[in-house]
Amino acid sequence: MNVASNWFNSLTESLLSHRRYIPAALTLCTGTSLSLVAAAVVWHSENQRMQAEFHQQADRLNVTLQQSINKNLEVLYSLEGFYRASTEVSRQDFKLFAQPALARNTAIHSVNWIRRVPAAQKAAYEQTIRAADFPAFQIYERTPDKKQVKVKARSEYFPIIYREALEEDNKVIGFDVASSPDRKAALEKSVNTGKIAASARIRLVSNNQPGLQVFLPVPRRTTSADNSVNSRQNLMGVIAGLFQITSMVDSSLESLNLDNINFYLYDNSAIEKERFLVRYDSQAKQLIDNPKHEKPELANLRGKICQNPSACTRLFNVADRQWRLLVLPGKGYNSMRTHQGSLAIGAIGLLMTGGLTIYLLMSLERTAKVEQQVYDRTIQLKQRTAELETALKNLQEAQFQLIQTEKMSSLGQLVAGVAHEINNPVNFISGNLLHTGEYTQSLLELVEIYQQQYPNPTPEVQAKQKEIDLEFISEDLPKILKSMNMGAERIRQIVLSLRNFSRLDEAEMKSVDIHQGIDSALMILDSRLKPQPGFPGIQVLKEYGNLPLVECWAGQLNQVFMNVLSNAIDVLHEKKSHILPNGKNSYDAAFLPRIRIRTELLSSNCVCVRIADNGSGMTENVKKCLFDPFFTTKPVGKGTGLGLAIAYQIVDKHQGSLRCVSAPGEGTEFWIEVPVRQQSKQSVSKVSPAVGASWN
């Protein structure tokens, strides 16, 4: 009893003697504990963020690979469309069409035209090719040691007739693709289904690199009832593309940052031992196609990121085959650099705790200094966070604008291609209509002379004249030819407008007529300006001034006119109609939609295009955000909010200005000012905008 009492008294005295250190000790313990807990929480958050970033990179890699493969396959679809649109494709035509595609797509090893030759036509077809351009031509096949031998007798053959590659090799002309075991299955599937089909992994003969061959059948042009592509008799041939897998994948990696990330590529449609295609080593920064390395390291699969291999697996299609992408973190991915934030927070917390402890032991003045340090550090962290958020927002805006620019580029290419394809037959029709009119007039004059010289023809001639109504034909035929000539001229105007609008051949700055670009945009939007049931159409008032040629990027400036005019048309359609309680559209008969386009020369080096509508106008709040990316007043799914933002950047690129004048109920007017000649140092003079849009 005395011992216990003495021990308790001794402990009490010791605590009382050191009680001044209790607040510091409690502060030290509490601060250390909270710092460790905060560091652990941030550590866990960093792990989650690291996993999310890894899977985002895996998704981007998957999408990029799919887009790269689709881009290469589009070459085959373009050739297939070329064959469908042409009555006959010569070797020179094939070369001129395929060479630009090969130059742009380095993953394409070669593009071949494979003709289906039935056994009964083999000898005659070989003789035709010999007489045309290959005197020693014959259909052959290869032995296992790559020697050329005469092809074996079969019911049909698929020899290579045309071939275009980055490295010219005419030795393959005449090779029967159906004789190759690693290509025959894909060829047969493509022929039987009438759809695109790809082979499993093969070795390219020229460089022993891994590749695959894709076949796309082309049916024969026929007017018979049996026009099914599944009929082998109706098959003209097959377009074959030979692709190098490593080049196809390597071109996709140029836009990606794959530090410390490895991936494996497999062909799920192949048998188990032939599924491996290629792997990427992030340390060596190279693609490896050695099948000895087809199995991933199991240690990488046991990490937190890829606890389940399926979470790191992505699937995508290559023609008719399914490829599997296995993305794995490499060595050093989950390094201490990933947890710098948690370590910093732990260190900062411990430093703060130590400072607070010292404050309790030393003085209030020291406390104030420590608190100021903590405050300053917090402000720095907030500023850094704000900078990161701003950088992320700018990156997202740049990505969306890049996508929109790519869409407009694709649209321009499509418009230019369609205009070029339509232009030739229209010229042919227009030229022949002139001669047809002359011949018709001559024939009608001959008939008239005949009637004057022989006023009493035979009964058979009289009966035929009555049956065909010769008098009506004589009056109506010139009218028909005139109508056809007007239609051909209308098509030529539309084609000219499409070509003027796209201007793909004018990648550099040129001096152009601004009015041509505006008229081209109006021609393309003509269908939206015409009257519709319950809608009287939009009246376009042109007040063109006498403008000089303007030095600009014509295609980009046409995009500005298209965006502004399209927005004006949308506004007028929205103002014209409103929804009744029964869900139907009702129109205001008193409202007449109008768009006025006025051009003028503001100074010796500045032209102005003013596009105004008599729509509902807009408020000041809307005007403030009008040129911000992703801002739109349209319903979800009907507007991206990028049209005017891109237009603003294009005009700014031309050293000009894009402004909007609008008020609720008074319509909207856009001022597009660009210099006549671009100046590198001197800015373009500015002119004050009008007070508002007026309608006279």
XYZ file of C-alpha atoms in Angstrom:
696
model
C 0.000 0.000 0.000
C 2.808 2.369 0.924
C 4.749 1.460 -2.276
C 1.777 2.209 -4.529
C 1.083 5.426 -2.696
C 4.708 6.528 -2.997
C 4.754 5.746 -6.772
C 1.560 7.745 -7.345
C 2.891 10.696 -5.404
C 6.159 10.598 -7.337
C 4.333 10.568 -10.664
C 2.136 13.461 -9.588
C 5.106 15.534 -8.595
C 6.843 14.779 -11.898
C 3.827 15.829 -13.936
C 3.391 18.969 -11.926
C 7.037 19.864 -12.421
C 6.753 19.479 -16.235
C 3.240 20.729 -16.670
C 4.442 23.752 -18.610
C 5.419 21.377 -21.441
C 1.982 19.732 -21.621
C 0.472 22.222 -24.172
C 3.555 21.840 -26.370
C 3.455 18.055 -26.081
C -0.275 17.962 -26.874
C 0.274 20.318 -29.812
C 3.155 18.187 -31.088
C 1.187 14.936 -30.833
C -1.985 16.379 -32.311
C -0.163 18.141 -35.142
C 1.909 15.081 -36.011
C -1.169 12.876 -36.051
C -3.160 15.265 -38.234
C -0.218 15.695 -40.633
C 0.128 11.956 -41.058
C -3.625 11.539 -41.546
C -3.716 14.364 -44.117
C -0.712 12.910 -45.926
C -2.402 9.494 -45.961
C -5.633 10.965 -47.345
C -3.781 12.875 -50.060
C -1.683 9.765 -50.767
C -4.885 7.823 -51.354
C -6.279 10.636 -53.505
C -3.076 10.719 -55.574
C -3.342 6.976 -56.108
C -6.896 7.397 -57.363
C -5.891 10.301 -59.601
C -2.962 8.277 -60.939
C -5.293 5.388 -61.771
C -7.771 7.745 -63.461
C -5.007 9.388 -65.508
C -3.653 5.992 -66.502
C -7.042 4.817 -67.777
C -7.551 8.135 -69.572
C -4.224 7.611 -71.327
C -5.284 4.062 -72.187
C -8.554 5.358 -73.639
C -6.729 8.038 -75.665
C -4.303 5.410 -76.975
C -7.207 3.150 -77.937
C -9.064 5.976 -79.732
C -5.906 7.163 -81.497
C -5.094 3.650 -82.739
C -8.659 3.185 -84.002
C -8.589 6.559 -85.786
C -5.196 5.825 -87.360
C -6.376 2.437 -88.638
C -9.646 3.903 -89.956
C -7.681 6.636 -91.728
C -5.570 4.023 -93.501
C -8.610 1.910 -94.414
C -10.302 4.988 -95.898
C -7.772 4.771 -98.745
C -9.288 1.424 -99.770
C -12.836 2.801 -99.562
C -11.766 5.760 -101.707
C -10.359 3.402 -104.344
C -13.535 1.299 -104.179
C -15.621 4.421 -104.798
C -13.284 5.380 -107.640
C -13.866 2.000 -109.299
C -17.630 2.226 -108.785
C -17.748 5.676 -110.350
C -15.533 4.806 -113.347
C -16.397 2.705 -116.352
C -12.767 1.649 -116.749
C -9.677 2.277 -114.609
C -6.335 2.194 -116.398
C -2.995 1.508 -114.786
C -2.132 5.210 -115.034
C -5.464 6.194 -113.428
C -4.797 3.767 -110.583
C -1.314 5.191 -110.097
C -2.443 8.827 -110.085
C -5.198 8.050 -107.558
C -3.148 5.855 -105.199
C 0.230 7.648 -105.041
C -0.966 10.723 -103.041
C -2.596 8.410 -100.479
C 0.628 6.392 -100.134
C 2.622 9.577 -99.610
C 0.292 10.712 -96.803
C -0.009 7.313 -95.078
C 3.396 5.741 -94.435
C 1.777 2.684 -92.824
C 0.439 1.585 -96.226
C 3.054 -0.734 -97.696
C 1.235 -1.161 -101.007
C -2.179 -0.898 -102.676
C -3.147 -3.560 -105.221
C -5.929 -4.131 -107.725
C -6.726 -7.870 -107.847
C -8.853 -9.059 -110.750
C -11.145 -12.089 -110.530
C -10.307 -14.307 -113.520
C -12.407 -17.459 -114.076
C -10.453 -20.482 -115.290
C -12.154 -20.351 -118.693
C -10.883 -16.783 -119.240
C -7.350 -17.258 -117.862
C -5.490 -17.708 -121.171
C -7.338 -14.869 -122.899
C -6.805 -12.508 -119.973
C -3.073 -13.273 -119.803
C -2.802 -12.555 -123.528
C -4.640 -9.237 -123.029
C -2.225 -8.085 -120.310
C 0.789 -9.147 -122.368
C -0.463 -7.154 -125.335
C -1.211 -4.125 -123.133
C 1.899 -3.473 -121.048
C 3.529 -6.652 -119.631
C 4.931 -8.910 -122.447
C 5.993 -11.647 -120.005
C 2.831 -11.568 -117.901
C 1.408 -14.795 -116.523
C -0.533 -15.761 -113.412
C 1.828 -17.485 -110.965
C 2.132 -18.630 -107.378
C 5.027 -19.010 -104.944
C 6.555 -22.119 -103.403
C 7.275 -22.176 -99.654
C 10.843 -20.993 -100.432
C 9.419 -17.916 -102.324
C 10.154 -19.201 -105.855
C 7.747 -18.279 -108.671
C 6.064 -21.247 -110.350
C 3.175 -21.643 -112.756
C -0.163 -21.451 -110.988
C -2.039 -24.666 -110.367
C -5.336 -25.319 -112.112
C -8.263 -23.837 -110.182
C -11.811 -22.726 -110.947
C -10.845 -19.076 -110.585
C -7.787 -16.922 -109.972
C -7.128 -13.632 -108.186
C -3.928 -12.185 -109.739
C -2.474 -8.773 -108.849
C -2.923 -6.540 -111.920
C -2.124 -3.041 -110.597
C 0.213 -2.288 -107.720
C 1.345 0.978 -106.172
C 3.879 1.100 -103.337
C 6.486 3.436 -101.914
C 9.093 1.033 -103.328
C 8.226 -0.024 -106.868
C 8.323 -3.795 -107.473
C 6.646 -5.135 -110.632
C 7.619 -8.727 -109.819
C 4.404 -9.188 -107.862
C 2.258 -8.403 -110.951
C 0.459 -11.627 -111.796
C 0.805 -13.239 -108.345
C -2.343 -15.222 -107.490
C -3.271 -14.034 -103.977
C -5.634 -16.988 -103.553
C -2.585 -19.296 -103.635
C -1.180 -17.733 -100.443
C -2.424 -19.668 -97.372
C -2.066 -16.704 -94.977
C -4.137 -14.437 -97.257
C -6.629 -16.858 -98.800
C -9.009 -17.013 -95.818
C -9.466 -13.234 -95.658
C -9.805 -13.011 -99.456
C -12.480 -15.718 -99.519
C -14.396 -14.097 -96.673
C -14.359 -10.723 -98.418
C -15.508 -12.245 -101.724
C -18.255 -14.358 -100.130
C -19.676 -11.636 -97.867
C -19.103 -8.673 -100.166
C -17.589 -6.743 -97.233
C -14.140 -5.650 -96.126
C -12.015 -8.368 -94.511
C -8.503 -8.435 -93.033
C -5.955 -11.207 -92.698
C -4.225 -12.313 -89.541
C -0.656 -11.187 -88.839
C 1.646 -11.884 -91.794
C 5.285 -11.190 -92.580
C 5.973 -8.687 -95.368
C 8.150 -10.210 -98.079
C 10.222 -7.057 -98.685
C 11.354 -6.258 -95.099
C 10.131 -9.189 -92.967
C 8.111 -6.752 -90.813
C 4.721 -7.728 -89.328
C 1.774 -6.656 -91.417
C -1.755 -7.437 -92.451
C -3.597 -7.430 -95.752
C -7.100 -5.985 -96.104
C -9.426 -6.903 -98.973
C -12.389 -4.838 -100.220
C -14.514 -6.380 -103.045
C -15.683 -4.305 -106.008
C -18.836 -5.607 -107.788
C -19.191 -5.375 -111.518
C -21.298 -2.529 -112.857
C -24.410 -4.177 -114.255
C -28.002 -3.399 -115.135
C -29.273 -6.945 -114.613
C -31.763 -7.860 -111.898
C -29.141 -9.836 -109.956
C -26.989 -7.036 -108.630
C -26.019 -8.658 -105.322
C -22.400 -8.328 -104.216
C -22.645 -11.853 -102.779
C -22.688 -13.275 -106.323
C -19.139 -14.278 -107.322
C -20.139 -13.964 -110.964
C -20.959 -10.317 -110.350
C -17.540 -9.631 -108.743
C -15.159 -7.524 -110.850
C -12.211 -7.736 -108.489
C -10.802 -6.884 -105.079
C -8.880 -3.856 -103.792
C -6.139 -5.031 -101.435
C -4.116 -2.914 -99.045
C -0.945 -4.214 -97.427
C -0.242 -2.451 -94.115
C 2.847 -2.513 -91.899
C 1.623 -2.873 -88.318
C 4.602 -1.180 -86.655
C 4.334 1.873 -88.925
C 0.574 2.043 -88.366
C 1.035 2.009 -84.591
C 4.113 4.241 -84.611
C 2.287 7.019 -86.493
C -0.376 6.974 -83.777
C 2.163 7.461 -80.979
C 3.494 10.781 -82.290
C 0.697 12.752 -80.637
C 0.763 10.822 -77.340
C 2.994 10.999 -74.272
C 3.537 7.417 -73.146
C 6.253 7.851 -70.513
C 6.432 4.761 -68.292
C 3.445 3.141 -70.073
C 3.792 -0.120 -71.978
C 1.188 -1.774 -74.140
C 0.623 -5.025 -75.994
C -1.447 -5.451 -79.148
C -3.204 -8.736 -79.931
C -5.498 -10.034 -82.682
C -8.424 -11.687 -80.875
C -9.747 -13.085 -84.165
C -6.599 -15.186 -84.694
C -5.745 -18.506 -83.126
C -4.074 -18.411 -79.721
C -0.463 -18.835 -80.864
C -0.767 -16.198 -83.610
C -2.575 -13.453 -81.675
C 0.445 -11.374 -80.686
C 1.047 -8.398 -83.003
C 3.418 -5.918 -81.350
C 4.388 -4.452 -77.971
C 5.667 -1.021 -76.921
C 8.544 -0.644 -74.451
C 8.424 2.784 -72.799
C 12.001 2.549 -71.494
C 13.491 1.807 -74.939
C 10.762 3.938 -76.609
C 10.385 1.438 -79.424
C 7.947 -1.097 -80.829
C 8.942 -4.754 -80.537
C 7.385 -7.380 -82.786
C 9.298 -10.376 -81.448
C 6.767 -13.083 -80.436
C 9.136 -14.097 -77.600
C 7.959 -10.964 -75.748
C 4.236 -11.507 -76.292
C 3.495 -12.326 -72.617
C 3.323 -9.313 -70.257
C 5.221 -9.284 -66.991
C 2.978 -10.666 -64.241
C 4.392 -8.171 -61.751
C 2.759 -5.327 -63.686
C -0.611 -7.060 -63.477
C -0.522 -7.324 -59.695
C -0.305 -3.568 -59.094
C -3.115 -1.332 -57.889
C -3.717 0.081 -61.365
C -4.292 -3.259 -63.084
C -5.573 -5.475 -60.288
C -7.897 -6.964 -62.907
C -6.332 -7.349 -66.399
C -9.700 -6.635 -68.024
C -9.635 -3.092 -66.558
C -6.491 -2.383 -68.590
C -7.833 -3.990 -71.762
C -9.416 -2.109 -74.665
C -11.042 -3.623 -77.750
C -11.411 -2.095 -81.210
C -12.124 -3.311 -84.739
C -9.826 -3.536 -87.751
C -12.063 -4.276 -90.747
C -13.809 -7.540 -89.730
C -11.285 -8.475 -87.017
C -11.170 -7.568 -83.351
C -7.888 -6.335 -81.858
C -7.157 -6.228 -78.156
C -5.027 -3.540 -76.511
C -3.478 -4.352 -73.124
C -2.054 -1.217 -71.463
C 0.269 -1.648 -68.465
C 2.223 0.750 -66.260
C 5.956 0.527 -66.815
C 8.752 0.677 -64.322
C 8.803 3.976 -62.476
C 5.172 4.827 -63.206
C 4.153 4.678 -59.529
C 7.283 6.457 -58.274
C 7.746 8.856 -55.400
C 7.252 11.753 -57.819
C 3.602 10.740 -58.044
C 3.208 11.347 -54.292
C 5.031 14.647 -54.071
C 1.826 16.364 -52.960
C 1.170 14.022 -50.035
C 4.817 14.115 -48.970
C 4.778 17.884 -49.206
C 1.598 18.097 -47.145
C 3.090 15.748 -44.529
C 6.291 17.749 -44.421
C 4.427 21.033 -44.258
C 2.203 19.694 -41.481
C 5.194 18.552 -39.452
C 6.955 21.864 -39.987
C 3.826 23.703 -38.899
C 3.560 21.501 -35.840
C 7.183 22.123 -34.963
C 6.743 25.819 -35.500
C 3.629 25.846 -33.364
C 5.455 23.939 -30.637
C 8.325 26.395 -30.742
C 5.789 29.194 -30.615
C 4.295 27.809 -27.419
C 7.724 27.476 -25.906
C 9.238 30.761 -27.015
C 6.887 33.690 -27.602
C 3.759 35.049 -29.222
C 5.884 36.960 -31.683
C 7.237 33.690 -33.039
C 3.655 32.456 -33.293
C 2.709 35.397 -35.487
C 5.619 34.687 -37.847
C 4.712 31.016 -38.141
C 1.061 31.863 -38.833
C 2.152 34.309 -41.528
C 4.269 31.596 -43.142
C 1.322 29.214 -43.077
C -0.929 31.850 -44.619
C 1.581 32.650 -47.368
C 1.985 28.979 -48.205
C -1.777 28.524 -48.404
C -2.071 31.472 -50.816
C 0.661 29.964 -53.012
C -1.156 26.631 -53.104
C -4.412 28.350 -54.062
C -2.696 30.334 -56.803
C -1.081 27.187 -58.146
C -4.444 25.420 -58.104
C -6.054 28.313 -59.978
C -3.252 28.245 -62.583
C -3.707 24.506 -63.101
C -7.468 24.904 -63.498
C -6.933 27.680 -66.070
C -4.415 25.559 -67.981
C -6.853 22.611 -68.014
C -9.658 24.817 -69.321
C -7.409 26.221 -72.075
C -6.374 22.705 -73.058
C -10.007 21.556 -73.326
C -10.877 24.600 -75.445
C -7.922 23.929 -77.753
C -8.944 20.279 -78.137
C -12.532 21.138 -79.072
C -11.397 23.842 -81.497
C -8.965 21.412 -83.120
C -11.803 18.906 -83.610
C -14.019 21.608 -85.136
C -11.192 22.742 -87.448
C -10.641 19.140 -88.582
C -14.350 18.802 -89.315
C -14.327 21.950 -91.438
C -11.200 20.735 -93.242
C -12.893 17.410 -94.012
C -16.010 19.298 -95.178
C -13.874 21.446 -97.486
C -12.205 18.378 -98.978
C -15.590 16.730 -99.510
C -17.039 19.872 -101.147
C -14.019 20.251 -103.439
C -14.161 16.564 -104.414
C -17.880 16.654 -105.166
C -17.501 19.858 -107.187
C -14.672 18.352 -109.225
C -16.571 15.121 -109.920
C -19.739 16.970 -110.994
C -17.922 19.554 -113.122
C -16.802 17.157 -115.900
C -20.206 15.591 -116.738
C -21.876 19.015 -116.501
C -19.409 20.454 -119.026
C -20.067 17.468 -121.273
C -23.860 17.965 -121.061
C -23.640 21.747 -121.493
C -21.347 21.470 -124.521
C -23.508 18.866 -126.222
C -26.726 20.815 -125.575
C -25.395 23.640 -127.782
C -24.829 21.286 -130.706
C -28.105 19.480 -129.984
C -29.973 22.791 -130.254
C -28.293 23.595 -133.563
C -29.004 20.125 -134.961
C -32.623 20.279 -133.764
C -33.135 23.691 -135.366
C -31.661 22.396 -138.631
C -33.942 19.348 -138.602
C -37.024 21.494 -137.880
C -36.076 23.829 -140.738
C -35.676 20.815 -143.015
C -39.126 19.536 -142.008
C -40.597 22.997 -142.678
C -38.972 23.140 -146.143
C -40.239 19.649 -146.856
C -43.781 20.652 -145.907
C -43.537 23.690 -148.214
C -42.193 21.686 -151.132
C -44.566 18.748 -150.609
C -47.779 20.158 -149.144
C -49.679 16.946 -149.846
C -47.688 14.066 -148.337
C -48.783 10.440 -148.517
C -51.484 9.151 -146.145
C -48.855 7.255 -144.116
C -46.864 10.465 -143.533
C -50.004 12.374 -142.593
C -51.000 9.644 -140.124
C -47.550 9.715 -138.528
C -47.629 13.538 -138.256
C -50.946 13.344 -136.488
C -49.804 10.534 -134.213
C -46.682 12.345 -132.986
C -48.274 15.842 -133.103
C -45.489 17.320 -135.233
C -46.664 20.896 -134.722
C -46.509 20.576 -130.916
C -43.071 18.952 -131.094
C -41.768 21.765 -133.324
C -42.889 24.326 -130.739
C -42.006 22.405 -127.561
C -38.626 20.850 -128.480
C -36.664 24.168 -128.536
C -38.276 25.058 -125.192
C -37.170 21.726 -123.708
C -33.597 22.218 -124.931
C -33.582 25.753 -123.559
C -34.849 24.467 -120.178
C -32.169 21.762 -120.150
C -29.515 24.353 -120.958
C -30.738 26.544 -118.064
C -30.590 23.538 -115.722
C -27.023 22.696 -116.816
C -25.996 26.334 -116.319
C -27.568 26.269 -112.828
C -25.528 23.174 -111.942
C -22.373 24.890 -113.202
C -23.085 27.883 -110.983
C -23.576 25.607 -107.967
C -20.312 23.752 -108.724
C -18.475 27.074 -109.097
C -19.897 28.227 -105.747
C -18.767 25.017 -104.038
C -15.251 25.351 -105.444
C -15.056 29.041 -104.526
C -16.230 28.230 -101.004
C -13.795 25.353 -100.332
C -10.690 26.861 -102.033
C -8.545 23.895 -100.971
C -5.984 24.821 -103.636
C -5.389 28.193 -101.946
C -3.526 27.226 -98.776
C -1.512 30.437 -98.944
C -2.762 33.979 -98.669
C -4.093 35.356 -101.988
C -5.940 38.382 -103.282
C -9.576 37.396 -103.834
C -12.989 38.915 -104.456
C -14.860 39.030 -101.131
C -18.217 39.084 -102.928
C -17.459 35.704 -104.515
C -17.016 34.113 -101.088
C -20.286 35.625 -99.789
C -22.190 34.459 -102.873
C -20.709 30.963 -102.495
C -21.847 30.744 -98.878
C -25.350 31.939 -99.891
C -25.462 29.345 -102.666
C -24.627 26.555 -100.187
C -27.259 27.849 -97.730
C -29.844 28.360 -100.505
C -32.022 25.427 -99.374
C -32.477 27.038 -95.929
C -33.428 30.382 -97.485
C -36.210 29.035 -99.697
C -39.910 29.077 -98.716
C -41.267 26.107 -96.786
C -44.785 25.075 -95.796
C -46.013 27.915 -93.590
C -42.709 29.770 -93.999
C -42.337 32.450 -96.729
C -38.558 32.092 -96.999
C -35.811 34.563 -96.141
C -35.227 37.597 -98.340
C -31.548 38.409 -98.904
C -30.731 42.057 -99.675
C -27.302 42.591 -101.226
C -25.814 46.072 -101.005
C -22.361 45.425 -102.432
C -19.937 48.277 -102.642
C -17.027 48.724 -105.031
C -14.325 46.729 -103.209
C -10.745 45.963 -104.290
C -9.313 42.451 -104.139
C -8.560 41.515 -100.518
C -5.421 39.628 -99.477
C -6.571 36.783 -97.193
C -6.916 33.054 -96.626
C -10.064 32.725 -98.720
C -11.243 29.371 -97.355
C -11.019 30.542 -93.735
C -12.759 33.845 -94.466
C -15.544 31.933 -96.261
C -15.961 29.906 -93.058
C -16.573 33.180 -91.169
C -19.302 34.207 -93.663
C -20.845 30.725 -93.425
C -20.949 30.782 -89.596
C -22.454 34.296 -89.358
C -25.057 33.661 -92.099
C -25.980 30.264 -90.621
C -26.562 31.858 -87.202
C -28.741 34.561 -88.786
C -30.847 31.920 -90.569
C -31.277 29.981 -87.301
C -32.426 33.133 -85.497
C -34.976 33.984 -88.203
C -36.386 30.448 -88.195
C -36.698 30.550 -84.401
C -38.443 33.943 -84.426
C -40.792 32.914 -87.197
C -42.207 29.912 -85.352
C -43.421 29.254 -81.855
C -44.868 26.127 -80.226
C -48.622 25.916 -79.530
C -50.033 24.015 -76.506
C -50.897 21.066 -78.785
C -47.206 20.714 -79.712
C -47.481 22.028 -83.303
C -45.612 24.932 -84.884
C -47.435 28.199 -85.500
C -46.105 31.017 -87.711
C -46.443 34.776 -87.426
C -47.782 35.791 -90.851
C -46.896 39.472 -90.372
C -43.173 38.791 -89.906
C -41.046 38.831 -93.103
C -37.562 37.397 -92.448
C -34.754 39.345 -94.079
C -30.960 39.341 -94.159
C -29.090 42.374 -95.420
C -25.472 42.119 -96.585
C -23.639 45.400 -97.066
C -19.992 45.790 -98.112
C -18.002 49.009 -98.150
C -14.467 50.355 -98.177
C -13.873 52.061 -94.831
C -10.384 53.325 -95.647
C -7.661 52.760 -98.194
C -6.673 49.528 -96.446
C -9.834 48.320 -94.694
C -13.008 46.708 -96.046
C -16.122 46.012 -94.001
C -18.781 43.332 -94.459
C -21.983 43.985 -92.477
C -24.448 41.102 -92.134
C -27.717 42.062 -90.410
C -30.954 40.206 -89.672
C -34.310 41.406 -88.393
C -34.550 38.695 -85.755
C -35.201 38.980 -82.037
C -31.828 40.536 -81.181
C -29.917 39.773 -77.986
C -29.355 41.136 -74.514
C -26.145 42.690 -73.198
C -25.398 39.575 -71.125
C -25.543 37.413 -74.243
C -23.378 39.856 -76.207
C -20.675 39.743 -73.522
C -20.310 35.955 -73.927
C -20.978 35.828 -77.687
C -17.411 34.998 -78.764
C -16.560 32.764 -75.776
C -15.860 29.121 -76.701
C -18.740 26.719 -75.934
C -21.234 29.519 -75.265
C -24.519 28.933 -77.100
C -28.171 29.856 -76.652
C -29.342 26.917 -78.747
C -30.862 23.769 -77.205
C -28.588 20.850 -76.287
C -27.509 18.951 -79.394
C -28.152 21.840 -81.829
C -25.093 24.004 -81.240
C -21.467 23.539 -80.126
C -20.787 27.172 -79.205
C -17.632 27.168 -81.340
C -18.853 28.811 -84.591
C -18.484 32.462 -83.607
C -15.427 31.759 -81.422
C -13.597 30.250 -84.393
C -14.845 33.069 -86.653
C -13.438 35.626 -84.187
C -10.044 33.908 -84.189
C -9.971 33.746 -88.020
C -10.734 37.476 -88.340
C -8.153 38.274 -85.652
C -5.632 36.155 -87.574
C -6.287 38.457 -90.553
C -5.474 41.485 -88.328
C -9.123 42.497 -88.485
C -12.028 42.763 -86.077
C -15.383 41.026 -85.621
C -18.071 42.967 -83.705
C -21.740 42.591 -82.968
C -24.380 45.320 -82.739
C -27.685 44.142 -81.307
C -30.508 45.003 -78.951
C -33.621 43.031 -77.915
C -36.317 43.364 -80.587
C -34.057 45.305 -83.002
C -32.255 42.523 -84.827
C -28.541 41.784 -84.948
C -25.732 43.075 -87.168
C -22.174 41.695 -87.388
C -19.303 43.898 -88.579
C -16.454 41.970 -90.222
C -13.506 44.273 -90.883
C -10.324 43.013 -92.589
C -7.402 44.882 -94.158
C -7.030 44.932 -97.931
C -3.308 44.163 -97.551
C -1.868 42.340 -94.557
C 0.665 44.300 -92.515
C 3.226 42.658 -90.243
C 3.824 45.541 -87.836
C 1.219 48.229 -88.448
C -2.236 47.363 -87.147
C -5.327 47.799 -89.257
C -7.238 51.030 -88.663
C -10.403 50.643 -86.688
C -13.750 52.271 -87.429
C -16.421 52.878 -84.822
C -19.375 50.459 -85.128
C -22.872 51.591 -85.949
C -25.359 52.243 -83.199
C -27.665 49.407 -84.239
C -29.056 47.376 -87.095
C -31.633 49.318 -89.120
C -34.147 48.117 -91.692
C -35.370 50.513 -94.379
